[in-house]
Coordinates of C-alpha atoms in Angstrom, one line a residue:
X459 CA 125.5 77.2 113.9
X460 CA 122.7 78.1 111.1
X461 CA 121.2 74.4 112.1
X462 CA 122.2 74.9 116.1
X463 CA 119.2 77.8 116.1
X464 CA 116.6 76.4 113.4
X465 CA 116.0 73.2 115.2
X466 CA 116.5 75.4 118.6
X467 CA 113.4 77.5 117.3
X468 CA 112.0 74.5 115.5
X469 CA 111.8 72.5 118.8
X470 CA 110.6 75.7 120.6
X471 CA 107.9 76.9 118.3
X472 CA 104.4 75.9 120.4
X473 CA 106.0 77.5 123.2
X474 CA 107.0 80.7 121.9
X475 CA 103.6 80.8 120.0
X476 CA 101.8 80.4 123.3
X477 CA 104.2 83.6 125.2
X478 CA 103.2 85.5 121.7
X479 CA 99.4 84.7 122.7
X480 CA 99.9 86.2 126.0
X481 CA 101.9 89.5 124.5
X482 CA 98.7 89.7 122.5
X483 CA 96.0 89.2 125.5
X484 CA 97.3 92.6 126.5
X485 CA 94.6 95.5 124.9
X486 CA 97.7 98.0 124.9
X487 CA 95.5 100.8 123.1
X488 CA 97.9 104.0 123.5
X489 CA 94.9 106.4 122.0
X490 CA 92.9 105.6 124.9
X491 CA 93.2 106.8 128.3
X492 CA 90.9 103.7 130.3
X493 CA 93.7 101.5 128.5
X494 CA 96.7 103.3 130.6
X495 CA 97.2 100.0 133.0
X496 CA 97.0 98.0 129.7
X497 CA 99.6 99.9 127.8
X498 CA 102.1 99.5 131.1
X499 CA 101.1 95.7 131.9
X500 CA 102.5 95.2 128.0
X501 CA 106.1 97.6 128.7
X502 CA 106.5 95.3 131.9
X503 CA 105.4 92.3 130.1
X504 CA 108.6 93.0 127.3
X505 CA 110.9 94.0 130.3
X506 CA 110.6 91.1 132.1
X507 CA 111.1 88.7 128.6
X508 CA 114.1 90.4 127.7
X509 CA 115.5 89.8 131.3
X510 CA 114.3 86.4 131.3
X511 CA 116.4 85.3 128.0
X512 CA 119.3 87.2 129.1
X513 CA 119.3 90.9 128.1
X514 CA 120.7 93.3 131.1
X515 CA 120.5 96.7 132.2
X516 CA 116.5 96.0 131.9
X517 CA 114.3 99.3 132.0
X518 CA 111.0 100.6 131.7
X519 CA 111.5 104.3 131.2
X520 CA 109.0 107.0 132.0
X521 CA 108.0 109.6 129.9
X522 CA 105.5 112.2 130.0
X523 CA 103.2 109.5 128.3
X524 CA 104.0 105.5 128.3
X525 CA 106.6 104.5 128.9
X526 CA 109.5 103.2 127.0
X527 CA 111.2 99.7 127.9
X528 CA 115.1 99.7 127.4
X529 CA 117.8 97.0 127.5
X530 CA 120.9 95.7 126.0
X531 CA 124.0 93.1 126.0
X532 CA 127.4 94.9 125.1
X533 CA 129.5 92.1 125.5
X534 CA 130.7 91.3 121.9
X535 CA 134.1 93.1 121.9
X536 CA 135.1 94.7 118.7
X537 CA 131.8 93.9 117.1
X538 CA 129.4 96.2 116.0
X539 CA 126.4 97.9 118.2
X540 CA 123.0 97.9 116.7
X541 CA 119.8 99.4 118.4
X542 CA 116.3 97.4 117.7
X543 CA 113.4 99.7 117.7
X544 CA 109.9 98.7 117.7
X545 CA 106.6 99.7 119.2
X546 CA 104.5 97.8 122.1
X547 CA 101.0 99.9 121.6
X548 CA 98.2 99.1 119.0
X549 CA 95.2 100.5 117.3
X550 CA 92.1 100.6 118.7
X551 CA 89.8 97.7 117.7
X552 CA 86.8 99.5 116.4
X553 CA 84.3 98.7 114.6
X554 CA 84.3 96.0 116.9
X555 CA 81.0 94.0 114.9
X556 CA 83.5 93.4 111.9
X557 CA 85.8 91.4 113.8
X558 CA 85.0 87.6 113.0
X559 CA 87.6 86.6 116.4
X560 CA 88.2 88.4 119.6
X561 CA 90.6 91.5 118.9
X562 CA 92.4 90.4 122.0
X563 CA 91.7 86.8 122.0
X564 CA 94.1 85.3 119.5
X565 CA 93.5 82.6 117.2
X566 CA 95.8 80.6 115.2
X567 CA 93.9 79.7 111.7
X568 CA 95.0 78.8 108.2
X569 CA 98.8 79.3 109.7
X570 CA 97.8 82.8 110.4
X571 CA 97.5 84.5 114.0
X572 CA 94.7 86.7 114.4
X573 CA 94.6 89.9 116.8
X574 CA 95.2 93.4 117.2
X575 CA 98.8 94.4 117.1
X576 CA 100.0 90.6 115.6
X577 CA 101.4 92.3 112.3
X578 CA 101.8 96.1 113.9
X579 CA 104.1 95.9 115.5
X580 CA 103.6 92.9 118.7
X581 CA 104.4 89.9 116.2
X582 CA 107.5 91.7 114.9
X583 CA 109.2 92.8 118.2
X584 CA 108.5 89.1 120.1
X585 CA 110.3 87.8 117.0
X586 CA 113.5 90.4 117.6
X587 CA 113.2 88.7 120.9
X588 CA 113.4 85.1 120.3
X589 CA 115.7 85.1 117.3
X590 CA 118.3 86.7 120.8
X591 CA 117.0 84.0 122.5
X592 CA 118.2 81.1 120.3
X593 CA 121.1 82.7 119.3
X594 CA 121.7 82.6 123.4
X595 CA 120.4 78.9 124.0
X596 CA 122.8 77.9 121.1
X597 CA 125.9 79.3 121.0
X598 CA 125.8 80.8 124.9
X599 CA 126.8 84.5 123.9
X600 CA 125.8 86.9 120.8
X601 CA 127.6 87.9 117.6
X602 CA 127.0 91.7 117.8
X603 CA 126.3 94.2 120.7
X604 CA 122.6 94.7 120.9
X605 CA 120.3 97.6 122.5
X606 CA 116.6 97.3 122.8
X607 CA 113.9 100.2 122.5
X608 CA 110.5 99.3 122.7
X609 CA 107.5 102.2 122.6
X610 CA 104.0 102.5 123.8
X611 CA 102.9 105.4 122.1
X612 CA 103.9 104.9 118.3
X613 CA 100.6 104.4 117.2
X614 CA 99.4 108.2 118.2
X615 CA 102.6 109.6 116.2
X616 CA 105.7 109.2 118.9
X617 CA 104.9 112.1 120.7
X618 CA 107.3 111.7 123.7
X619 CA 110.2 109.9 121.5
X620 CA 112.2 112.8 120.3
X621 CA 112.9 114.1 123.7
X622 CA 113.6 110.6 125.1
X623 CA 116.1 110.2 122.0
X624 CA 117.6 113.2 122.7
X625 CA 117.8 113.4 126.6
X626 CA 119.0 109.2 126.2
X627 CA 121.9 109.9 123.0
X628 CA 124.4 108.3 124.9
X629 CA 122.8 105.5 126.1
X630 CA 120.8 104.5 122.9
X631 CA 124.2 105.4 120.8
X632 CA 124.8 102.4 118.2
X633 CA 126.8 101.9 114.8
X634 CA 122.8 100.1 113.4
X635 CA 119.3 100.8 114.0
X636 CA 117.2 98.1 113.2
X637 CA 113.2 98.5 112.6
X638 CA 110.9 95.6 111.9
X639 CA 107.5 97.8 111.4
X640 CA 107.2 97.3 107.6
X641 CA 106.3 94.8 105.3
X642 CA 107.0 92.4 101.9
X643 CA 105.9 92.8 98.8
X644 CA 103.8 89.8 98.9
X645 CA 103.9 86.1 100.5
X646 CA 107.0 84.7 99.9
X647 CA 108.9 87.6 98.0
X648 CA 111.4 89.3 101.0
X649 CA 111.6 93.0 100.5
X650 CA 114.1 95.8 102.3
X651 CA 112.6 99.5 102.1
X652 CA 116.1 101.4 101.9
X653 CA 114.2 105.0 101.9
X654 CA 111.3 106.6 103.4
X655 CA 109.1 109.8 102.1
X656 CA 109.2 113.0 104.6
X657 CA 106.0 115.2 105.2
X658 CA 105.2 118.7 105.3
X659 CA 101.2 119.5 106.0
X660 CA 99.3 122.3 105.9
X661 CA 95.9 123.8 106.0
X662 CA 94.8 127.1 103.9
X663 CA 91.7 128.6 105.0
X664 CA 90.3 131.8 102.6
X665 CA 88.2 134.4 104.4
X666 CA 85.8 136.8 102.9
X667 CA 83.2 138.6 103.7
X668 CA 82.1 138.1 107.2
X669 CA 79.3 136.1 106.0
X670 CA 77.6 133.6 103.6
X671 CA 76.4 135.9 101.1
X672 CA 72.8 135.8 98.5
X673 CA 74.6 135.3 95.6
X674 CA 72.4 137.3 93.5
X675 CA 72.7 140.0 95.5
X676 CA 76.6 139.8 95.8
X677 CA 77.7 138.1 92.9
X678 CA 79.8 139.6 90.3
X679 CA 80.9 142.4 93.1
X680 CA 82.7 140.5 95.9
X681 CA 85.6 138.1 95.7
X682 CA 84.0 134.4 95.9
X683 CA 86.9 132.5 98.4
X684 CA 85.6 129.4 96.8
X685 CA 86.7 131.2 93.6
X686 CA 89.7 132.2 95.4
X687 CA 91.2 128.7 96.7
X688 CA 90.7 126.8 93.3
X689 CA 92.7 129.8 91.7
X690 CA 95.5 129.2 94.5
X691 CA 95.2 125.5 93.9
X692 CA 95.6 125.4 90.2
X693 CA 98.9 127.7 90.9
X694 CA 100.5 124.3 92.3
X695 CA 100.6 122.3 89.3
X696 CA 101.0 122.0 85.6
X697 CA 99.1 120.2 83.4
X698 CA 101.6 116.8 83.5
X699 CA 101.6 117.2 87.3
X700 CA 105.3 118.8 87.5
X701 CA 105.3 121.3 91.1
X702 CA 105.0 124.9 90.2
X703 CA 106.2 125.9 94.2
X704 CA 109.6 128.3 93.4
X705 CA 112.3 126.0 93.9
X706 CA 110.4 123.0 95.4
X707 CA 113.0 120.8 93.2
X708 CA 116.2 122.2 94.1
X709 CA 117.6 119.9 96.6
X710 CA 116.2 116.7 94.9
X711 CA 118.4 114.1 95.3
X712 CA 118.6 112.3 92.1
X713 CA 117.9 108.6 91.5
X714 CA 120.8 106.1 91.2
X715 CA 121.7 103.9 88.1
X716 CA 121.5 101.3 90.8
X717 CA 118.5 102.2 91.9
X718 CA 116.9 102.1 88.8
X719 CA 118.1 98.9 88.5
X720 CA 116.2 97.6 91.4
X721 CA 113.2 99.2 90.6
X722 CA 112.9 97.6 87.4
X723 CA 113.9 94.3 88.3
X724 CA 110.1 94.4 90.2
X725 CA 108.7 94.2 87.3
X726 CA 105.7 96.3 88.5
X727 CA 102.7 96.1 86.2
X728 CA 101.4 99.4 85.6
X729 CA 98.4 98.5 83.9
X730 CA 97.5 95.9 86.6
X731 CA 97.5 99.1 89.1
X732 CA 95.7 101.1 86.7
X733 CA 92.8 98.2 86.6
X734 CA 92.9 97.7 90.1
X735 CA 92.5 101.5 91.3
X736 CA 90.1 101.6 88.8
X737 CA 90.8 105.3 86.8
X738 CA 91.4 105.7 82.9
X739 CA 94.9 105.9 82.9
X740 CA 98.0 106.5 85.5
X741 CA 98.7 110.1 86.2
X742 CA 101.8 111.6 87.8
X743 CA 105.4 113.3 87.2
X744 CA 106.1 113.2 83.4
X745 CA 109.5 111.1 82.7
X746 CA 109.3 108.9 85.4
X747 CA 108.0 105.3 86.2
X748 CA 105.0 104.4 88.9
X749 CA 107.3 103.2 91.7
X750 CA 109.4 106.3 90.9
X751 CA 106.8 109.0 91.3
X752 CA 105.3 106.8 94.2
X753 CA 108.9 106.7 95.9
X754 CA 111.6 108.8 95.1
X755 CA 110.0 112.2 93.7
X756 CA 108.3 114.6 96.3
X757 CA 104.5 115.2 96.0
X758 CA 102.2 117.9 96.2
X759 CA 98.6 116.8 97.6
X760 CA 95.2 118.1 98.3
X761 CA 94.0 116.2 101.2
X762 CA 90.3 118.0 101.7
X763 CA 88.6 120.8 100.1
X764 CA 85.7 122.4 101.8
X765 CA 83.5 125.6 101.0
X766 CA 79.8 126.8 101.0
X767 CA 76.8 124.6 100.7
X768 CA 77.3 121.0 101.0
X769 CA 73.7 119.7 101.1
X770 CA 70.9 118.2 99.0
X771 CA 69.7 120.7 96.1
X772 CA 70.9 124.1 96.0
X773 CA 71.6 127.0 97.9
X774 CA 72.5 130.0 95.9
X775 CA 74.9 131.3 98.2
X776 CA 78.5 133.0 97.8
X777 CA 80.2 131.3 101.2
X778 CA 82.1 133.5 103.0
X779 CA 85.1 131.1 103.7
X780 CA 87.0 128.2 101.9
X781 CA 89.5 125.5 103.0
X782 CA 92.3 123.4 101.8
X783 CA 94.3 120.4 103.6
X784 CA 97.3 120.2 101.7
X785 CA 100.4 117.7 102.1
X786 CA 103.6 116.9 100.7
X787 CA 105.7 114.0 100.7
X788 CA 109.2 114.8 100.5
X789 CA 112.6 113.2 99.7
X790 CA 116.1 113.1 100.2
X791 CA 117.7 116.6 100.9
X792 CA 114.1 118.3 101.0
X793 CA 113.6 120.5 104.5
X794 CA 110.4 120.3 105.3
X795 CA 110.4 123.4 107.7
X796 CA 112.2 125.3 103.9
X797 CA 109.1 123.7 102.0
X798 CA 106.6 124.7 104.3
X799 CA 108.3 128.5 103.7
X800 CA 108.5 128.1 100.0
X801 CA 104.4 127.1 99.9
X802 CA 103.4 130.1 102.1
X803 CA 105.5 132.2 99.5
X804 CA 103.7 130.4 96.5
X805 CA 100.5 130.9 98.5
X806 CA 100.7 135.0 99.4
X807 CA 102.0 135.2 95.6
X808 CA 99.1 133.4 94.4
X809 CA 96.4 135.3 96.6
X810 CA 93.4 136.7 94.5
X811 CA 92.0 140.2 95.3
X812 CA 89.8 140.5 98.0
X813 CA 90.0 138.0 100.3
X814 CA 92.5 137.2 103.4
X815 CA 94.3 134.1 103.5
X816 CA 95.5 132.1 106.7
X817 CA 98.0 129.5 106.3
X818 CA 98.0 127.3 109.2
X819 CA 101.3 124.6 109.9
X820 CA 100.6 120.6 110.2
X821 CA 102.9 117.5 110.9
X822 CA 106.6 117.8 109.3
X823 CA 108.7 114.7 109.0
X824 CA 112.5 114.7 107.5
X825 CA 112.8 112.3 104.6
X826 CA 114.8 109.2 105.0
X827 CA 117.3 107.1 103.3
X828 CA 120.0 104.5 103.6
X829 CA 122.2 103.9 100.7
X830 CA 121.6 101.2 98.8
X831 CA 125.0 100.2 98.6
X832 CA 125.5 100.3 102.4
X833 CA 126.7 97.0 103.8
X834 CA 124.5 96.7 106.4
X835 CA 121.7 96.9 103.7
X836 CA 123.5 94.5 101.8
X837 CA 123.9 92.1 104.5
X838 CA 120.5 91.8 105.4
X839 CA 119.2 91.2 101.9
X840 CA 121.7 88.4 102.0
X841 CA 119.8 86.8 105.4
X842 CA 116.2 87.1 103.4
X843 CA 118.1 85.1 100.5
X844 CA 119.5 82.4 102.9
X845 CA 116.1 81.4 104.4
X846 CA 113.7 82.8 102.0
X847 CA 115.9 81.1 98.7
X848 CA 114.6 83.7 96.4
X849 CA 116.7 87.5 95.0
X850 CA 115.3 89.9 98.1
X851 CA 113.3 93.0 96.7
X852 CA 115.1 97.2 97.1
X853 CA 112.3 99.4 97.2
X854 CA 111.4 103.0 99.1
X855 CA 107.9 103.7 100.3
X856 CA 105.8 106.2 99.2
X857 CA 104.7 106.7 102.8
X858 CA 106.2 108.4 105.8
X859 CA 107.4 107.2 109.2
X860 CA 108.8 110.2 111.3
X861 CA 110.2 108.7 113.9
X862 CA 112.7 106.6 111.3
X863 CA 113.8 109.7 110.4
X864 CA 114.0 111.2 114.2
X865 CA 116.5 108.7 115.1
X866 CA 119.0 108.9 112.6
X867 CA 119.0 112.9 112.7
X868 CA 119.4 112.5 116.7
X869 CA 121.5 109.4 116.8
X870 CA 123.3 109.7 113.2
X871 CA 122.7 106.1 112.9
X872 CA 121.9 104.2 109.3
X873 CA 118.6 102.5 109.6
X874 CA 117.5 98.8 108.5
X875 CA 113.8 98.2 107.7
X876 CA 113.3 94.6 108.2
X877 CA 109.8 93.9 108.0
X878 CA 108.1 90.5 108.1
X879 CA 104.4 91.6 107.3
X880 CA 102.4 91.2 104.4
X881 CA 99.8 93.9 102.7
X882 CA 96.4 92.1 103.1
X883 CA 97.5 91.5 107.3
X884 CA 94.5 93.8 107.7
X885 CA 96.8 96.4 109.8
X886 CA 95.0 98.9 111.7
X887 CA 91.7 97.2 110.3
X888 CA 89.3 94.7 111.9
X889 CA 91.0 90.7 111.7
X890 CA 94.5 91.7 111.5
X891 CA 96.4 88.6 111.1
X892 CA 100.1 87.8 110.9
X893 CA 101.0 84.5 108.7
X894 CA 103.0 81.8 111.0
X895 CA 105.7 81.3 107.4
X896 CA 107.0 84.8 108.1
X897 CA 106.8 84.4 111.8
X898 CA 109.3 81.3 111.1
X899 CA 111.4 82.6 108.6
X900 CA 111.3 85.9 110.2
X901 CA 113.9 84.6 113.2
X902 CA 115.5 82.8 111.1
X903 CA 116.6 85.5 109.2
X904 CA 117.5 87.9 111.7
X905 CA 119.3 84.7 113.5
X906 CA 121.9 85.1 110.2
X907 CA 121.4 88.5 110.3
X908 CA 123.5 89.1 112.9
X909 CA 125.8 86.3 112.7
X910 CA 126.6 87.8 108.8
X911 CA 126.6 91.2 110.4
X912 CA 129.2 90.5 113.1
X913 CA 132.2 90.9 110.4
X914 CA 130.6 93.5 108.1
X915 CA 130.6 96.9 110.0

């Protein structure tokens, strides 16, 4: 069988590279309105490929946005159900001059496919699409049940998902969700992110007088807000970076032995990072390593600071108003709607004299995490191994996708992070690329994927 579909897409590969050039024409911007018709030419382009290779129930969905492209083949009795999830839309192309290739003319170079969307997230999902394929052409059926969901609007945060999720629970019900929107650690070294970082923002704006003041008229006898937000800033921290937010730690979830384990079997070189970012030393969370404070510890950040006179020379004034963008990554357990409520506390507790403070709600995202130890985690680090013929890496990300974290609230689904991309792809950045290896090996591994997966749930 493993042979049946590698010289199946072996055989096949100038062809499907040639249908991934014609996904990749399509300038699906979803932040731009004069792009509308683009972003729906790609959802029907998807729509008819899955019902080409043999997916049914085929669907382009409307939303109050674009629109969401749907299918599925539920005709592997007994065998599990898994939903694939990926997004259709890409980033704008801009600045256009530092493109060295047509955004939206692709070009195969060095083994590497260059356009917009080829890494993020158009290469991914046509691969989730031809690995069905072969496993079609070759053995006439599939191994598991499988449900597609493909989205236009992912790159201007999911707006219209949620609902959709919600209003659809029934249909997009499945025992797996499977994403292929992240990346490897680097060429050749397969990687599965078991855990992603939640989000609580917020902005803190300090008012006051009702205007700029001469401050040698004023100083010394009204309340400087500038004054006023470094004193509530300072409040957050210690001086070894520990979180000073009334019970910001208490529903940490602790680190695993296992985890730990898989961490340090990375081998991440901390002083390389430190050379590389350029700074005197590493800074962060006493008693814990790089990839731990990066990953599995929440964070407390200030985003922007802004007060008072910002240009050349000097103005001696007292400004009458000071602002903070602040935002927290959060892990396992964390609320973000109890955090947010825990910094206003901290905030109103921390208020100097004489000013008013306004404390003003940004985006909130619900950590996420699969076990470690789950089997579906376990199989697909088993796939990587088979094709890829090195150990596969466990990590978390630092970073924070909502929508992960949206769908296995809604659906109660485990999640699987397969990605195929690689961090210099130049993702959201002039000359994004995708490297052909990890297109190949890519279906390859989600071909045994599912085969493996078949008798594991």
């Amino acid at each position: 069988m493993g042979q049946a579909f590698q010289d199946y897409l072996q055989k096949n590969r100038e062809n499907h590279l040639q249908q991934l050039v014609e996904l990749l024409q399509i300038p699906s911007i979803s932040a731009l309105s004069e792009h509308k018709d683009d972003v729906r030419h790609a959802a029907s382009w998807l729509a008819n490929e899955l019902q080409r290779i043999g997916i049914e129930n085929v669907a382009v969905m409307e939303t109050k946005g674009h629109p969401v492209v749907y299918g599925d083949w539920l005709h592997a009795e007994g065998k599990p159900t898994v939903l694939v999830y990926g997004h259709y839309d890409v980033q704008p192309v801009d600045p256009l001059n530092l493109w060295d290739t047509p955004p939206f003319e692709p070009t195969i170079k060095d083994e590497k496919i260059y356009a917009r969307g080829s890494s993020d997230d158009k290469g991914q999902v046509f691969m989730h699409i031809k690995a069905i394929e072969a496993l079609f052409q070759t053995n006439g059926s599939l191994p598991v049940n499988v449900k597609f969901i493909f989205e236009g609007e992912e790159e201007v945060g999911s707006p219209n998902l949620p609902l959709f999720i919600e209003e659809n629970h029934d249909l997009l019900k499945a025992d797996l969700l499977v994403i292929s929107d992240t990346g490897m650690m680097d060429k050749g070294k397969p990687t599965i992110c078991y855990g992603l970082r939640g989000l609580t923002g917020l902005q803190i704006d300090i008012q006051g007088a009702n205007s700029d003041l001469h401050s040698g008229a004023y100083g010394g006898g009204v309340q400087n807000p500038a004054h006023a937000l470094i004193e509530v800033l300072a409040s957050f921290h210690d001086k070894h970076g520990k979180i000073l937010v009334d019970g910001f730690y208490e529903n940490v979830r602790a680190i695993t032995d296992e985890e730990k384990k898989a961490f340090a079997d990375l081998h991440t070189d901390e002083e390389a990072i430190r050379k590389e970012l350029g700074v005197p030393e590493l800074f962060g969370e006493e008693g814990f390593t790089f990839n731990e404070r990066t990953w599995v510890r929440p964070t407390l950040e200030i985003n922007g600071v802004y007060s008072g006179f910002q240009g050349e020379g000097i103005k001696t004034v007292l400004p009458n108003k000071a602002t903070a963008k602040i935002t927290c990554r959060l892990v396992p357990d964390q609320d973000p709607e109890e955090i947010y409520e825990k910094l206003v506390k901290h905030i109103e507790n921390n208020k100097p004299k004489g000013v008013n403070v306004t404390i003003t709600p940004f985006d909130k995202g619900a950590p996420f995490i699969t076990p470690l130890d789950h089997p579906a985690i376990q199989v697909a680090g088993k796939a990587y191994e088979k094709v890829y013929g090195v150990p596969v890496s466990y990590t978390r990300s630092g970073g924070s996708i909502p929508i992960v974290a949206t769908f296995h609230e809604l659906l109660n689904t485990p999640v699987v992070l397969m990605g195929f991309a690689l961090p210099n792809e130049n993702v959201h950045a002039p000359n994004e690329h995708f490297h052909l290896e990890n297109f190949d090996k890519g279906m390859l591994t989600l071909c045994h994927y599912w085969l493996d997966l078949a008798n594991s749930l």
